[in-house]
mmCIF file of C-alpha atoms in Angstrom:
data_model
loop_
_atom_site.group_PDB
_atom_site.id
_atom_site.type_symbol
_atom_site.label_atom_id
_atom_site.label_comp_id
_atom_site.label_asym_id
_atom_site.label_seq_id
_atom_site.Cartn_x
_atom_site.Cartn_y
_atom_site.Cartn_z
ATOM 1 C CA UNK S 9 -210.232 -22.476 -61.619
ATOM 2 C CA UNK S 10 -211.023 -22.160 -57.932
ATOM 3 C CA UNK S 11 -209.596 -18.656 -57.555
ATOM 4 C CA UNK S 12 -211.696 -16.986 -60.322
ATOM 5 C CA UNK S 13 -214.825 -18.677 -58.984
ATOM 6 C CA UNK S 14 -213.996 -17.515 -55.456
ATOM 7 C CA UNK S 15 -213.428 -13.945 -56.671
ATOM 8 C CA UNK S 16 -216.684 -14.021 -58.629
ATOM 9 C CA UNK S 17 -218.643 -15.276 -55.626
ATOM 10 C CA UNK S 18 -217.020 -12.654 -53.391
ATOM 11 C CA UNK S 19 -217.947 -9.879 -55.820
ATOM 12 C CA UNK S 20 -221.526 -11.137 -56.091
ATOM 13 C CA UNK S 21 -221.764 -11.245 -52.296
ATOM 14 C CA UNK S 22 -220.331 -7.748 -51.888
ATOM 15 C CA UNK S 23 -222.425 -6.103 -54.585
ATOM 16 C CA UNK S 24 -225.740 -7.581 -53.482
ATOM 17 C CA UNK S 25 -225.554 -5.869 -50.095
ATOM 18 C CA UNK S 26 -223.424 -2.878 -51.088
ATOM 19 C CA UNK S 27 -224.328 -0.599 -53.936
ATOM 20 C CA UNK S 28 -221.620 0.799 -56.156
ATOM 21 C CA UNK S 29 -222.683 4.280 -55.099
ATOM 22 C CA UNK S 30 -221.626 3.529 -51.521
ATOM 23 C CA UNK S 31 -218.271 2.195 -52.721
ATOM 24 C CA UNK S 32 -217.754 5.360 -54.767
ATOM 25 C CA UNK S 33 -218.071 7.344 -51.542
ATOM 26 C CA UNK S 34 -215.057 5.626 -49.947
ATOM 27 C CA UNK S 35 -212.592 8.344 -51.084
ATOM 28 C CA UNK S 36 -214.847 10.940 -49.433
ATOM 29 C CA UNK S 37 -214.432 9.017 -46.184
ATOM 30 C CA UNK S 38 -210.642 9.245 -46.439
ATOM 31 C CA UNK S 39 -210.733 12.938 -47.398
ATOM 32 C CA UNK S 40 -213.059 13.764 -44.521
ATOM 33 C CA UNK S 41 -210.776 11.893 -42.131
ATOM 34 C CA UNK S 42 -207.844 13.993 -43.362
ATOM 35 C CA UNK S 43 -209.925 17.150 -42.757
ATOM 36 C CA UNK S 44 -210.634 16.068 -39.176
ATOM 37 C CA UNK S 45 -206.990 15.072 -38.711
ATOM 38 C CA UNK S 46 -205.934 18.603 -39.754
ATOM 39 C CA UNK S 47 -208.321 20.168 -37.216
ATOM 40 C CA UNK S 48 -207.567 17.742 -34.354
ATOM 41 C CA UNK S 49 -204.228 15.946 -34.866
ATOM 42 C CA UNK S 50 -204.773 13.466 -32.022
ATOM 43 C CA UNK S 51 -207.923 11.866 -33.533
ATOM 44 C CA UNK S 52 -207.617 8.206 -34.497
ATOM 45 C CA UNK S 53 -209.441 6.409 -37.283
ATOM 46 C CA UNK S 54 -211.481 4.529 -34.665
ATOM 47 C CA UNK S 55 -212.443 7.801 -32.991
ATOM 48 C CA UNK S 56 -213.357 9.292 -36.358
ATOM 49 C CA UNK S 57 -215.553 6.319 -37.284
ATOM 50 C CA UNK S 58 -217.127 6.317 -33.834
ATOM 51 C CA UNK S 59 -217.886 10.035 -34.108
ATOM 52 C CA UNK S 60 -219.542 9.695 -37.499
ATOM 53 C CA UNK S 61 -221.226 6.296 -37.312
ATOM 54 C CA UNK S 62 -221.875 5.472 -33.649
ATOM 55 C CA UNK S 63 -222.807 8.874 -32.195
ATOM 56 C CA UNK S 64 -226.078 9.284 -34.061
ATOM 57 C CA UNK S 65 -226.945 12.126 -36.434
ATOM 58 C CA UNK S 66 -225.133 15.090 -34.885
ATOM 59 C CA UNK S 67 -225.954 18.306 -36.747
ATOM 60 C CA UNK S 68 -222.712 20.234 -36.481
ATOM 61 C CA UNK S 69 -220.903 22.665 -38.801
ATOM 62 C CA UNK S 70 -219.931 19.942 -41.308
ATOM 63 C CA UNK S 71 -223.246 18.084 -41.313
ATOM 64 C CA UNK S 72 -223.597 18.370 -45.107
ATOM 65 C CA UNK S 73 -220.116 16.889 -45.533
ATOM 66 C CA UNK S 74 -220.948 14.117 -43.055
ATOM 67 C CA UNK S 75 -223.958 13.119 -45.143
ATOM 68 C CA UNK S 76 -221.648 12.505 -48.128
ATOM 69 C CA UNK S 77 -219.924 9.667 -46.254
ATOM 70 C CA UNK S 78 -220.745 6.055 -47.170
ATOM 71 C CA UNK S 79 -223.812 4.591 -45.452
ATOM 72 C CA UNK S 80 -224.840 7.922 -43.904
ATOM 73 C CA UNK S 81 -227.906 8.483 -46.079
ATOM 74 C CA UNK S 82 -230.521 5.973 -47.120
ATOM 75 C CA UNK S 83 -230.726 6.862 -50.784
ATOM 76 C CA UNK S 84 -231.032 3.911 -53.143
ATOM 77 C CA UNK S 85 -230.794 1.173 -50.568
ATOM 78 C CA UNK S 86 -231.060 -2.149 -52.359
ATOM 79 C CA UNK S 87 -230.231 -4.706 -49.710
ATOM 80 C CA UNK S 88 -232.872 -7.406 -49.359
ATOM 81 C CA UNK S 89 -234.030 -7.961 -45.828
ATOM 82 C CA UNK S 90 -235.992 -10.672 -44.087
ATOM 83 C CA UNK S 91 -239.741 -10.370 -43.908
ATOM 84 C CA UNK S 92 -240.880 -10.331 -40.320
ATOM 85 C CA UNK S 93 -244.486 -10.921 -39.331
ATOM 86 C CA UNK S 94 -245.526 -9.221 -36.128
ATOM 87 C CA UNK S 95 -249.007 -10.156 -34.922
ATOM 88 C CA UNK S 96 -251.261 -7.126 -34.392
ATOM 89 C CA UNK S 97 -252.559 -8.365 -31.038
ATOM 90 C CA UNK S 98 -250.317 -9.738 -28.354
ATOM 91 C CA UNK S 99 -251.887 -12.535 -26.376
ATOM 92 C CA UNK S 100 -251.430 -12.640 -22.652
ATOM 93 C CA UNK S 101 -249.752 -15.721 -21.303
ATOM 94 C CA UNK S 102 -250.546 -16.988 -17.841
ATOM 95 C CA UNK S 103 -247.920 -19.140 -16.256
ATOM 96 C CA UNK S 104 -248.811 -21.598 -13.540
ATOM 97 C CA UNK S 105 -246.418 -22.606 -10.852
ATOM 98 C CA UNK S 106 -245.319 -26.222 -11.254
ATOM 99 C CA UNK S 107 -246.625 -28.608 -8.613
ATOM 100 C CA UNK S 108 -244.226 -31.111 -7.150
ATOM 101 C CA UNK S 109 -245.223 -34.278 -5.355
ATOM 102 C CA UNK S 110 -243.067 -35.788 -2.646
ATOM 103 C CA UNK S 111 -245.214 -38.906 -2.289
ATOM 104 C CA UNK S 112 -244.503 -42.346 -3.742
ATOM 105 C CA UNK S 113 -244.186 -42.460 -7.477
ATOM 106 C CA UNK S 114 -246.451 -44.952 -9.282
ATOM 107 C CA UNK S 115 -244.714 -47.889 -10.906
ATOM 108 C CA UNK S 116 -246.299 -48.702 -14.258
ATOM 109 C CA UNK S 117 -247.406 -52.211 -15.115
ATOM 110 C CA UNK S 118 -244.876 -54.284 -16.915
ATOM 111 C CA UNK S 119 -247.329 -54.862 -19.783
ATOM 112 C CA UNK S 120 -245.234 -52.667 -22.021
ATOM 113 C CA UNK S 121 -241.995 -54.279 -20.920
ATOM 114 C CA UNK S 122 -240.033 -54.834 -24.156
ATOM 115 C CA UNK S 123 -238.232 -57.887 -22.764
ATOM 116 C CA UNK S 124 -241.499 -59.787 -22.267
ATOM 117 C CA UNK S 125 -242.896 -58.700 -25.633
ATOM 118 C CA UNK S 126 -239.759 -59.720 -27.489
ATOM 119 C CA UNK S 127 -239.609 -63.029 -25.614
ATOM 120 C CA UNK S 128 -243.097 -64.014 -26.743
ATOM 121 C CA UNK S 129 -242.381 -63.561 -30.446
ATOM 122 C CA UNK S 130 -238.784 -64.760 -30.550
ATOM 123 C CA UNK S 131 -238.301 -68.388 -31.372
ATOM 124 C CA UNK S 132 -234.957 -70.093 -31.580
ATOM 125 C CA UNK S 133 -233.933 -71.575 -34.914
ATOM 126 C CA UNK S 134 -235.153 -75.114 -35.485
ATOM 127 C CA UNK S 135 -232.936 -77.907 -36.664
ATOM 128 C CA UNK S 136 -234.259 -79.527 -39.825
#
């Protein structure tokens, strides 16, 4: 019972942030990697992913093919995002330097001393 529920929850989690269209583009990613591997045999999968996802939008000879890769274009994005409120006017904060005193510290009255307060209301048990 736990395994089907876990699989269901995993699928719900994956498909709420990832559209099926992006998952359908996964074979294109592998094919495009094979194309790059044929042109430059020493390229690694990490180098390929870095070239296509971390280097920005480089318009080279295979730009149209690059745009077919998953998560390269923003068509039909359906991931919910947090709503962020940014105030239109930024207020200026002025910070004051803290002032330290090296003089004697005042000792408060012992009016609020809990021992004295508790002693005045506490009464020992009486023998009947």
